[in-house]
Amino acid sequence: MSEYTSRQVRLSRELFDLQQELVEKEGRLRRIEYELVHQEIPDSHRQLLLYGMVSYPILKRCYMEDCLDVRLDPYDEKFELLAIYFPDVVPFMLLQGYKVVYGRKEMLVEERKLRKEIKCIKQRTTDLLLRLYTLGTTIFIIYGPPASLKSLIVNALKRYLGDKKVISLSTGAALRKEIKKETPLGRIVKKYVQGGKLVPDEVILRIVKRYFIGELEEAYVSGYKPEDIVIIGDGIIRTPYQAGKLLPLLEGDKYCILNLLPERGIKELSKGRAICENCGKAWNEANIQGTITLTRREKRTYPQDLLEKLRREKYDLPPYLPQTGKCECGVNIVKDGKVINVIRREDERNIDVRLKEFFRTFKGTFAGIKKHCKGIFTVIPNKGKRSVEEQARLIVKRVFKS
């Protein structure tokens, strides 16, 4: 039995055992919920439940003096009401909106414990699925500063991968999609983006895992084999925590493409970014030519070999605007030399915050990436002699040895 097959069998067995455990615990939870719904409520507690269905302030006003302990539950952010001086049954009630659940304390404690265990098992199942689905695939991790033209290397890689099944994810695009759809996750993300804060690692990981599992399932149903699948992750690793949590779950051959652009160039590109207000196509009116002076924090953060590459590079990044003046959707973008009918990305106003976080976490994140990746390739986005296209062609040639 080959190493690949033995790993596949081991992961499949672990997944089967987890699913069996999940079925058992969900069955126990359903039995408890049934007992809670159909149990008889003593007359002495009916009035208490009646008040519980009115509102929390009434409960607090009427029953604080009758030995009721009212507190806020930090886990599900709902009020728990625990009556502590009843001789036979300790009423334990959970206020869920306008619904109050009554039952024996030990029964409800077990219900809560089961819910937490089921949640944990589901998370472990997701991780195992991701490990199983990525086994035997090729994975490119695109890592670099925010707004550093990582999409150029992603598009170039796709063109040179031929008949491979490419599964590509940009976390920035995925977050914007969640916000646009106004999903529960999107509303959480929107608060962070509008507040100029970074989206928490756990939210990023949830989006990445969900997307990759869904896309890989579709690929396997369509008949693709693991060796025919290439995964490209643009910005899926941004912190040491993400590197430590996600990379061990990606079982395929992993390669990192370190996409670097000087900080001053990034800020120019950020100022020039413009998105068609009709179709969402991204354009850029920045014009970057010649060498770029490195900042002090770049000199403190990057190793010497990377600094030399950035110093020597002569940049040729002209404005990225439609030649006809019209966007692909037909809307005028350029008129009389001015860019019109575009919107500026809200999160680009917070580029300084994102750059500061990138430089703060670079050494730890890059160390985590090097630990789990088979190879590291450095790419500097440029349209000069060694363009992004040429660099992408050489990377594909080296990885697939063709």
Short mmCIF file of C-alpha atoms in Angstrom, two decimals:
data_model
loop_
_atom_site.label_atom_id
_atom_site.label_comp_id
_atom_site.label_asym_id
_atom_site.label_seq_id
_atom_site.Cartn_x
_atom_site.Cartn_y
_atom_site.Cartn_z
CA MET A 1 0.00 0.00 0.00
CA SER A 2 1.44 3.39 -1.02
CA GLU A 3 1.91 6.24 1.43
CA TYR A 4 -0.87 8.21 -0.29
CA THR A 5 -3.34 5.31 0.00
CA SER A 6 -2.47 4.61 3.65
CA ARG A 7 -3.00 8.28 4.58
CA GLN A 8 -6.28 8.31 2.68
CA VAL A 9 -7.49 5.18 4.52
CA ARG A 10 -6.44 6.57 7.91
CA LEU A 11 -8.21 9.89 7.36
CA SER A 12 -11.34 8.12 6.08
CA ARG A 13 -11.48 5.94 9.20
CA GLU A 14 -11.08 8.97 11.48
CA LEU A 15 -13.87 10.73 9.60
CA PHE A 16 -16.17 7.68 9.87
CA ASP A 17 -15.57 7.41 13.64
CA LEU A 18 -16.33 11.12 14.10
CA GLN A 19 -19.55 10.86 12.11
CA GLN A 20 -20.66 7.88 14.22
CA GLU A 21 -19.98 9.85 17.40
CA LEU A 22 -21.90 12.81 15.98
CA VAL A 23 -24.96 10.67 15.19
CA GLU A 24 -24.93 9.24 18.73
CA LYS A 25 -24.71 12.63 20.45
CA GLU A 26 -27.33 14.26 18.20
CA GLY A 27 -29.70 11.37 19.00
CA ARG A 28 -29.18 11.92 22.74
CA LEU A 29 -29.75 15.67 22.29
CA ARG A 30 -33.04 15.09 20.44
CA ARG A 31 -34.26 12.82 23.25
CA ILE A 32 -33.47 15.48 25.87
CA GLU A 33 -35.20 18.18 23.80
CA TYR A 34 -38.28 15.95 23.50
CA GLU A 35 -38.38 15.41 27.27
CA LEU A 36 -38.04 19.15 27.89
CA VAL A 37 -40.92 19.95 25.53
CA HIS A 38 -43.31 17.29 26.84
CA GLN A 39 -42.61 17.39 30.57
CA GLU A 40 -45.23 18.55 33.07
CA ILE A 41 -44.63 21.90 34.75
CA PRO A 42 -45.59 22.15 38.46
CA ASP A 43 -48.33 24.71 39.20
CA SER A 44 -45.97 26.54 41.56
CA HIS A 45 -43.78 27.49 38.59
CA ARG A 46 -46.40 28.39 35.96
CA GLN A 47 -46.60 32.00 37.10
CA LEU A 48 -42.82 32.23 36.98
CA LEU A 49 -42.79 31.01 33.38
CA LEU A 50 -45.63 33.38 32.48
CA TYR A 51 -43.58 36.33 33.65
CA GLY A 52 -40.56 34.91 31.82
CA MET A 53 -42.45 35.15 28.55
CA VAL A 54 -43.25 38.82 29.10
CA SER A 55 -39.83 40.44 29.37
CA TYR A 56 -36.56 40.39 31.24
CA PRO A 57 -37.18 43.70 33.16
CA ILE A 58 -40.48 42.37 34.60
CA LEU A 59 -38.75 39.17 35.65
CA LYS A 60 -35.99 41.12 37.31
CA ARG A 61 -38.43 43.44 39.10
CA CYS A 62 -40.76 40.66 40.32
CA TYR A 63 -38.36 37.90 41.25
CA MET A 64 -35.01 39.31 42.31
CA GLU A 65 -36.33 39.40 45.89
CA ASP A 66 -37.57 35.77 45.64
CA CYS A 67 -34.06 34.32 45.46
CA LEU A 68 -33.74 34.40 41.68
CA ASP A 69 -30.21 34.86 40.34
CA VAL A 70 -30.31 36.78 37.03
CA ARG A 71 -27.10 36.77 35.00
CA LEU A 72 -25.83 37.16 31.43
CA ASP A 73 -24.57 34.01 29.74
CA PRO A 74 -21.24 34.81 27.93
CA TYR A 75 -21.59 31.86 25.53
CA ASP A 76 -24.86 32.46 23.73
CA GLU A 77 -25.60 35.98 24.99
CA LYS A 78 -29.01 35.06 26.38
CA PHE A 79 -30.34 35.48 29.89
CA GLU A 80 -30.33 32.54 32.29
CA LEU A 81 -32.68 32.51 35.24
CA LEU A 82 -31.79 30.12 38.01
CA ALA A 83 -34.15 29.68 40.98
CA ILE A 84 -32.05 28.31 43.80
CA TYR A 85 -34.45 27.74 46.70
CA PHE A 86 -37.01 25.14 45.62
CA PRO A 87 -37.10 21.85 47.55
CA ASP A 88 -37.90 19.30 44.83
CA VAL A 89 -37.03 20.50 41.35
CA VAL A 90 -34.55 23.25 40.61
CA PRO A 91 -36.16 25.23 37.79
CA PHE A 92 -33.54 26.09 35.21
CA MET A 93 -34.82 28.38 32.49
CA LEU A 94 -33.16 29.71 29.38
CA LEU A 95 -34.68 32.85 27.92
CA GLN A 96 -34.38 32.68 24.11
CA GLY A 97 -36.05 35.77 22.74
CA TYR A 98 -39.62 35.19 24.05
CA LYS A 99 -39.16 31.48 24.73
CA VAL A 100 -38.38 30.12 28.17
CA VAL A 101 -37.21 26.51 28.59
CA TYR A 102 -37.96 24.87 31.92
CA GLY A 103 -36.56 21.60 33.22
CA ARG A 104 -34.43 19.79 35.73
CA LYS A 105 -31.07 21.44 36.18
CA GLU A 106 -29.04 18.31 35.40
CA MET A 107 -31.02 17.72 32.20
CA LEU A 108 -30.39 21.22 30.88
CA VAL A 109 -26.75 21.12 31.92
CA GLU A 110 -26.37 17.94 29.86
CA GLU A 111 -28.16 19.59 26.94
CA ARG A 112 -25.68 22.47 26.96
CA LYS A 113 -22.75 20.08 27.26
CA LEU A 114 -24.01 18.04 24.30
CA ARG A 115 -24.45 21.16 22.16
CA LYS A 116 -20.83 22.18 22.81
CA GLU A 117 -19.56 18.66 22.08
CA ILE A 118 -21.56 18.50 18.83
CA LYS A 119 -20.16 21.86 17.75
CA CYS A 120 -16.62 20.63 18.47
CA ILE A 121 -17.19 17.39 16.53
CA LYS A 122 -18.52 19.33 13.54
CA GLN A 123 -15.40 21.52 13.55
CA ARG A 124 -13.17 18.43 13.69
CA THR A 125 -15.20 16.87 10.85
CA THR A 126 -14.66 19.98 8.72
CA ASP A 127 -10.91 19.82 9.38
CA LEU A 128 -10.77 16.13 8.49
CA LEU A 129 -12.74 16.70 5.28
CA LEU A 130 -10.31 19.43 4.25
CA ARG A 131 -7.33 17.14 4.94
CA LEU A 132 -8.90 14.28 3.00
CA TYR A 133 -9.95 16.42 0.01
CA THR A 134 -6.58 18.21 -0.33
CA LEU A 135 -4.55 14.98 -0.15
CA GLY A 136 -2.57 14.58 -3.38
CA THR A 137 -3.34 18.08 -4.71
CA THR A 138 -0.91 20.94 -5.45
CA ILE A 139 -1.35 24.11 -3.41
CA PHE A 140 0.04 27.60 -4.04
CA ILE A 141 -0.06 29.99 -1.06
CA ILE A 142 0.18 33.61 -2.25
CA TYR A 143 1.59 35.68 0.60
CA GLY A 144 2.52 39.35 0.64
CA PRO A 145 1.52 42.84 1.76
CA PRO A 146 -2.07 44.02 1.21
CA ALA A 147 -2.86 45.65 -2.16
CA SER A 148 0.45 44.42 -3.67
CA LEU A 149 -1.05 43.15 -6.96
CA LYS A 150 -1.25 39.52 -5.84
CA SER A 151 -4.07 39.03 -8.36
CA LEU A 152 -1.53 39.45 -11.21
CA ILE A 153 0.41 36.32 -10.25
CA VAL A 154 -2.84 34.42 -9.61
CA ASN A 155 -4.13 35.18 -13.13
CA ALA A 156 -0.74 34.39 -14.68
CA LEU A 157 -0.58 31.02 -12.90
CA LYS A 158 -4.04 30.10 -14.20
CA ARG A 159 -2.94 30.74 -17.78
CA TYR A 160 0.05 28.39 -17.50
CA LEU A 161 -1.68 25.56 -15.63
CA GLY A 162 -3.28 24.25 -18.82
CA ASP A 163 -5.93 21.58 -18.31
CA LYS A 164 -5.51 21.45 -14.53
CA LYS A 165 -8.61 22.09 -12.42
CA VAL A 166 -7.82 25.37 -10.67
CA ILE A 167 -9.57 26.25 -7.41
CA SER A 168 -8.75 29.85 -6.53
CA LEU A 169 -9.75 31.87 -3.49
CA SER A 170 -8.98 35.48 -2.65
CA THR A 171 -9.95 36.18 0.95
CA GLY A 172 -10.42 39.87 0.17
CA ALA A 173 -12.92 39.07 -2.60
CA ALA A 174 -14.60 36.44 -0.40
CA LEU A 175 -15.07 38.94 2.44
CA ARG A 176 -16.54 41.54 0.07
CA LYS A 177 -18.88 38.88 -1.30
CA GLU A 178 -20.09 38.03 2.21
CA ILE A 179 -20.71 41.74 2.91
CA LYS A 180 -22.61 42.19 -0.37
CA LYS A 181 -24.84 39.17 0.32
CA GLU A 182 -25.50 40.52 3.85
CA THR A 183 -24.99 37.09 5.39
CA PRO A 184 -24.60 36.80 9.20
CA LEU A 185 -20.87 36.40 8.63
CA GLY A 186 -20.92 39.35 6.23
CA ARG A 187 -22.49 41.62 8.84
CA ILE A 188 -19.73 40.72 11.28
CA VAL A 189 -17.06 41.40 8.66
CA LYS A 190 -18.65 44.74 7.72
CA LYS A 191 -18.35 46.04 11.28
CA TYR A 192 -14.63 45.36 11.31
CA VAL A 193 -14.02 46.79 7.84
CA GLN A 194 -15.99 49.98 8.50
CA GLY A 195 -14.25 50.41 11.85
CA GLY A 196 -10.85 50.18 10.20
CA LYS A 197 -10.07 46.96 12.07
CA LEU A 198 -8.69 43.66 10.85
CA VAL A 199 -11.11 40.75 10.41
CA PRO A 200 -10.46 38.11 13.13
CA ASP A 201 -8.47 35.02 12.19
CA GLU A 202 -11.31 32.63 13.03
CA VAL A 203 -13.66 34.35 10.58
CA ILE A 204 -11.06 34.10 7.79
CA LEU A 205 -10.48 30.41 8.55
CA ARG A 206 -14.22 29.63 8.49
CA ILE A 207 -14.60 31.24 5.06
CA VAL A 208 -11.51 29.50 3.64
CA LYS A 209 -12.47 26.02 4.90
CA ARG A 210 -16.08 26.31 3.74
CA TYR A 211 -15.06 27.52 0.27
CA PHE A 212 -12.34 24.92 -0.34
CA ILE A 213 -14.46 21.97 0.84
CA GLY A 214 -17.37 23.02 -1.39
CA GLU A 215 -15.17 23.54 -4.46
CA LEU A 216 -13.21 20.31 -3.94
CA GLU A 217 -16.42 18.29 -3.56
CA GLU A 218 -17.65 19.67 -6.90
CA ALA A 219 -14.30 18.86 -8.56
CA TYR A 220 -14.34 15.24 -7.37
CA VAL A 221 -17.99 14.80 -8.40
CA SER A 222 -17.01 16.10 -11.86
CA GLY A 223 -14.43 13.31 -12.14
CA TYR A 224 -11.17 15.13 -11.40
CA LYS A 225 -8.39 13.26 -9.60
CA PRO A 226 -6.32 14.87 -6.80
CA GLU A 227 -3.21 15.12 -9.01
CA ASP A 228 -5.24 17.16 -11.54
CA ILE A 229 -6.31 19.77 -8.99
CA VAL A 230 -4.38 22.97 -8.19
CA ILE A 231 -5.44 25.18 -5.29
CA ILE A 232 -4.43 28.86 -5.27
CA GLY A 233 -4.93 30.73 -2.01
CA ASP A 234 -4.56 34.51 -2.31
CA GLY A 235 -4.26 36.00 1.17
CA ILE A 236 -5.53 32.91 3.01
CA ILE A 237 -2.50 33.12 5.34
CA ARG A 238 -1.93 36.52 6.94
CA THR A 239 -0.93 35.80 10.54
CA PRO A 240 1.13 33.20 12.44
CA TYR A 241 -2.13 31.88 13.92
CA GLN A 242 -3.63 31.24 10.47
CA ALA A 243 -0.40 29.59 9.31
CA GLY A 244 -0.39 27.27 12.33
CA LYS A 245 -4.09 26.38 12.10
CA LEU A 246 -4.69 26.09 8.33
CA LEU A 247 -1.48 24.83 6.73
CA PRO A 248 -1.39 21.51 8.65
CA LEU A 249 -4.91 20.81 7.30
CA LEU A 250 -3.81 21.21 3.68
CA GLU A 251 -2.37 17.77 2.97
CA GLY A 252 -1.23 18.42 -0.62
CA ASP A 253 2.19 19.61 -1.84
CA LYS A 254 2.37 23.23 -0.70
CA TYR A 255 4.39 26.02 -2.31
CA CYS A 256 4.57 29.63 -1.17
CA ILE A 257 4.77 32.52 -3.63
CA LEU A 258 6.08 35.54 -1.74
CA ASN A 259 4.60 38.48 -3.64
CA LEU A 260 6.49 41.66 -2.69
CA LEU A 261 6.02 45.30 -3.62
CA PRO A 262 7.60 48.26 -1.76
CA GLU A 263 5.38 50.03 0.74
CA ARG A 264 5.43 53.35 -1.11
CA GLY A 265 4.32 51.61 -4.30
CA ILE A 266 1.49 49.90 -2.43
CA LYS A 267 0.21 53.24 -1.13
CA GLU A 268 0.28 54.73 -4.63
CA LEU A 269 -1.68 51.77 -6.00
CA SER A 270 -4.11 52.02 -3.11
CA LYS A 271 -4.82 55.68 -3.84
CA GLY A 272 -5.31 54.93 -7.53
CA ARG A 273 -7.67 51.98 -7.16
CA ALA A 274 -11.09 52.56 -8.74
CA ILE A 275 -13.98 50.13 -9.10
CA CYS A 276 -16.68 50.42 -11.75
CA GLU A 277 -19.86 51.37 -9.94
CA ASN A 278 -21.92 49.30 -12.37
CA CYS A 279 -20.19 45.89 -12.57
CA GLY A 280 -17.50 46.00 -9.84
CA LYS A 281 -14.52 45.61 -12.21
CA ALA A 282 -11.31 46.89 -10.55
CA TRP A 283 -9.19 49.50 -12.38
CA ASN A 284 -6.21 51.59 -11.28
CA GLU A 285 -5.00 55.02 -12.36
CA ALA A 286 -1.64 54.94 -10.51
CA ASN A 287 1.52 55.21 -12.62
CA ILE A 288 4.66 53.76 -10.99
CA GLN A 289 7.98 54.05 -12.82
CA GLY A 290 11.63 53.52 -11.87
CA THR A 291 13.10 52.46 -8.54
CA ILE A 292 11.31 52.91 -5.20
CA THR A 293 13.00 53.93 -1.96
CA LEU A 294 12.39 51.44 0.85
CA THR A 295 10.94 52.54 4.18
CA ARG A 296 12.55 52.08 7.58
CA ARG A 297 10.18 49.33 8.67
CA GLU A 298 10.82 47.40 5.45
CA LYS A 299 14.55 47.46 6.24
CA ARG A 300 13.83 46.22 9.77
CA THR A 301 11.46 43.45 8.64
CA TYR A 302 12.70 41.85 5.42
CA PRO A 303 15.84 39.66 5.21
CA GLN A 304 18.81 41.08 3.33
CA ASP A 305 18.31 39.05 0.13
CA LEU A 306 14.74 40.33 -0.28
CA LEU A 307 15.83 43.92 0.39
CA GLU A 308 18.43 43.68 -2.38
CA LYS A 309 15.83 42.43 -4.84
CA LEU A 310 13.44 45.26 -4.00
CA ARG A 311 16.20 47.90 -4.22
CA ARG A 312 17.46 46.75 -7.64
CA GLU A 313 14.04 46.44 -9.27
CA LYS A 314 13.05 49.07 -11.84
CA TYR A 315 9.28 49.25 -11.90
CA ASP A 316 7.12 49.73 -14.96
CA LEU A 317 3.51 49.76 -13.74
CA PRO A 318 1.44 52.08 -15.98
CA PRO A 319 -2.21 52.89 -15.20
CA TYR A 320 -4.57 49.98 -15.62
CA LEU A 321 -7.50 51.58 -17.43
CA PRO A 322 -9.63 50.53 -20.43
CA GLN A 323 -8.06 51.60 -23.74
CA THR A 324 -11.45 52.51 -25.19
CA GLY A 325 -12.39 54.51 -22.08
CA LYS A 326 -15.27 52.14 -21.39
CA CYS A 327 -15.48 49.36 -18.85
CA GLU A 328 -16.25 45.81 -19.96
CA CYS A 329 -19.89 46.44 -18.99
CA GLY A 330 -20.08 49.48 -21.32
CA VAL A 331 -19.98 52.27 -18.72
CA ASN A 332 -17.62 55.21 -19.41
CA ILE A 333 -14.62 55.06 -17.08
CA VAL A 334 -12.30 57.59 -18.72
CA LYS A 335 -13.61 60.83 -20.22
CA ASP A 336 -11.52 63.90 -21.12
CA GLY A 337 -8.56 62.40 -19.25
CA LYS A 338 -10.55 61.97 -16.01
CA VAL A 339 -11.67 58.77 -14.31
CA ILE A 340 -15.44 58.81 -13.73
CA ASN A 341 -18.28 56.49 -12.65
CA VAL A 342 -16.11 54.63 -10.15
CA ILE A 343 -16.14 54.05 -6.42
CA ARG A 344 -13.21 53.88 -4.03
CA ARG A 345 -12.91 50.80 -1.86
CA GLU A 346 -13.73 51.66 1.76
CA ASP A 347 -11.11 49.31 3.19
CA GLU A 348 -8.34 50.98 1.15
CA ARG A 349 -8.61 54.03 3.39
CA ASN A 350 -7.31 51.77 6.13
CA ILE A 351 -4.23 50.59 4.21
CA ASP A 352 -1.89 51.95 6.90
CA VAL A 353 -3.53 49.76 9.53
CA ARG A 354 -3.24 46.69 7.33
CA LEU A 355 0.39 47.40 6.40
CA LYS A 356 1.31 47.91 10.03
CA GLU A 357 -0.20 44.52 10.91
CA PHE A 358 1.56 42.85 7.97
CA PHE A 359 5.00 44.07 9.03
CA ARG A 360 4.28 43.23 12.68
CA THR A 361 3.40 39.62 11.87
CA PHE A 362 5.67 39.01 8.84
CA LYS A 363 8.51 37.14 10.55
CA GLY A 364 6.24 34.78 12.50
CA THR A 365 3.92 34.16 9.55
CA PHE A 366 6.72 33.59 7.06
CA ALA A 367 8.45 31.20 9.46
CA GLY A 368 5.21 29.21 9.77
CA ILE A 369 4.80 29.12 5.99
CA LYS A 370 8.39 27.93 5.41
CA LYS A 371 7.87 25.18 7.98
CA HIS A 372 4.97 23.62 6.01
CA CYS A 373 5.86 24.42 2.37
CA LYS A 374 8.07 22.41 0.02
CA GLY A 375 9.33 25.50 -1.80
CA ILE A 376 9.36 29.31 -1.67
CA PHE A 377 9.26 31.50 -4.79
CA THR A 378 9.72 35.28 -4.66
CA VAL A 379 7.73 37.33 -7.18
CA ILE A 380 7.92 41.09 -7.70
CA PRO A 381 4.95 42.29 -9.79
CA ASN A 382 6.32 44.20 -12.76
CA LYS A 383 5.87 44.56 -16.50
CA GLY A 384 9.58 44.96 -17.16
CA LYS A 385 12.10 42.40 -18.38
CA ARG A 386 11.09 39.73 -15.84
CA SER A 387 7.35 40.26 -15.96
CA VAL A 388 4.82 38.47 -13.79
CA GLU A 389 3.91 36.27 -16.76
CA GLU A 390 7.48 35.03 -17.15
CA GLN A 391 7.86 34.45 -13.40
CA ALA A 392 4.60 32.45 -13.32
CA ARG A 393 5.74 30.31 -16.29
CA LEU A 394 9.02 29.44 -14.55
CA ILE A 395 7.23 28.57 -11.28
CA VAL A 396 4.81 26.19 -13.03
CA LYS A 397 7.71 24.62 -14.94
CA ARG A 398 9.71 23.99 -11.75
CA VAL A 399 6.77 22.65 -9.71
CA PHE A 400 5.45 20.29 -12.37
CA LYS A 401 8.87 19.69 -14.00
CA SER A 402 7.52 20.11 -17.49
#
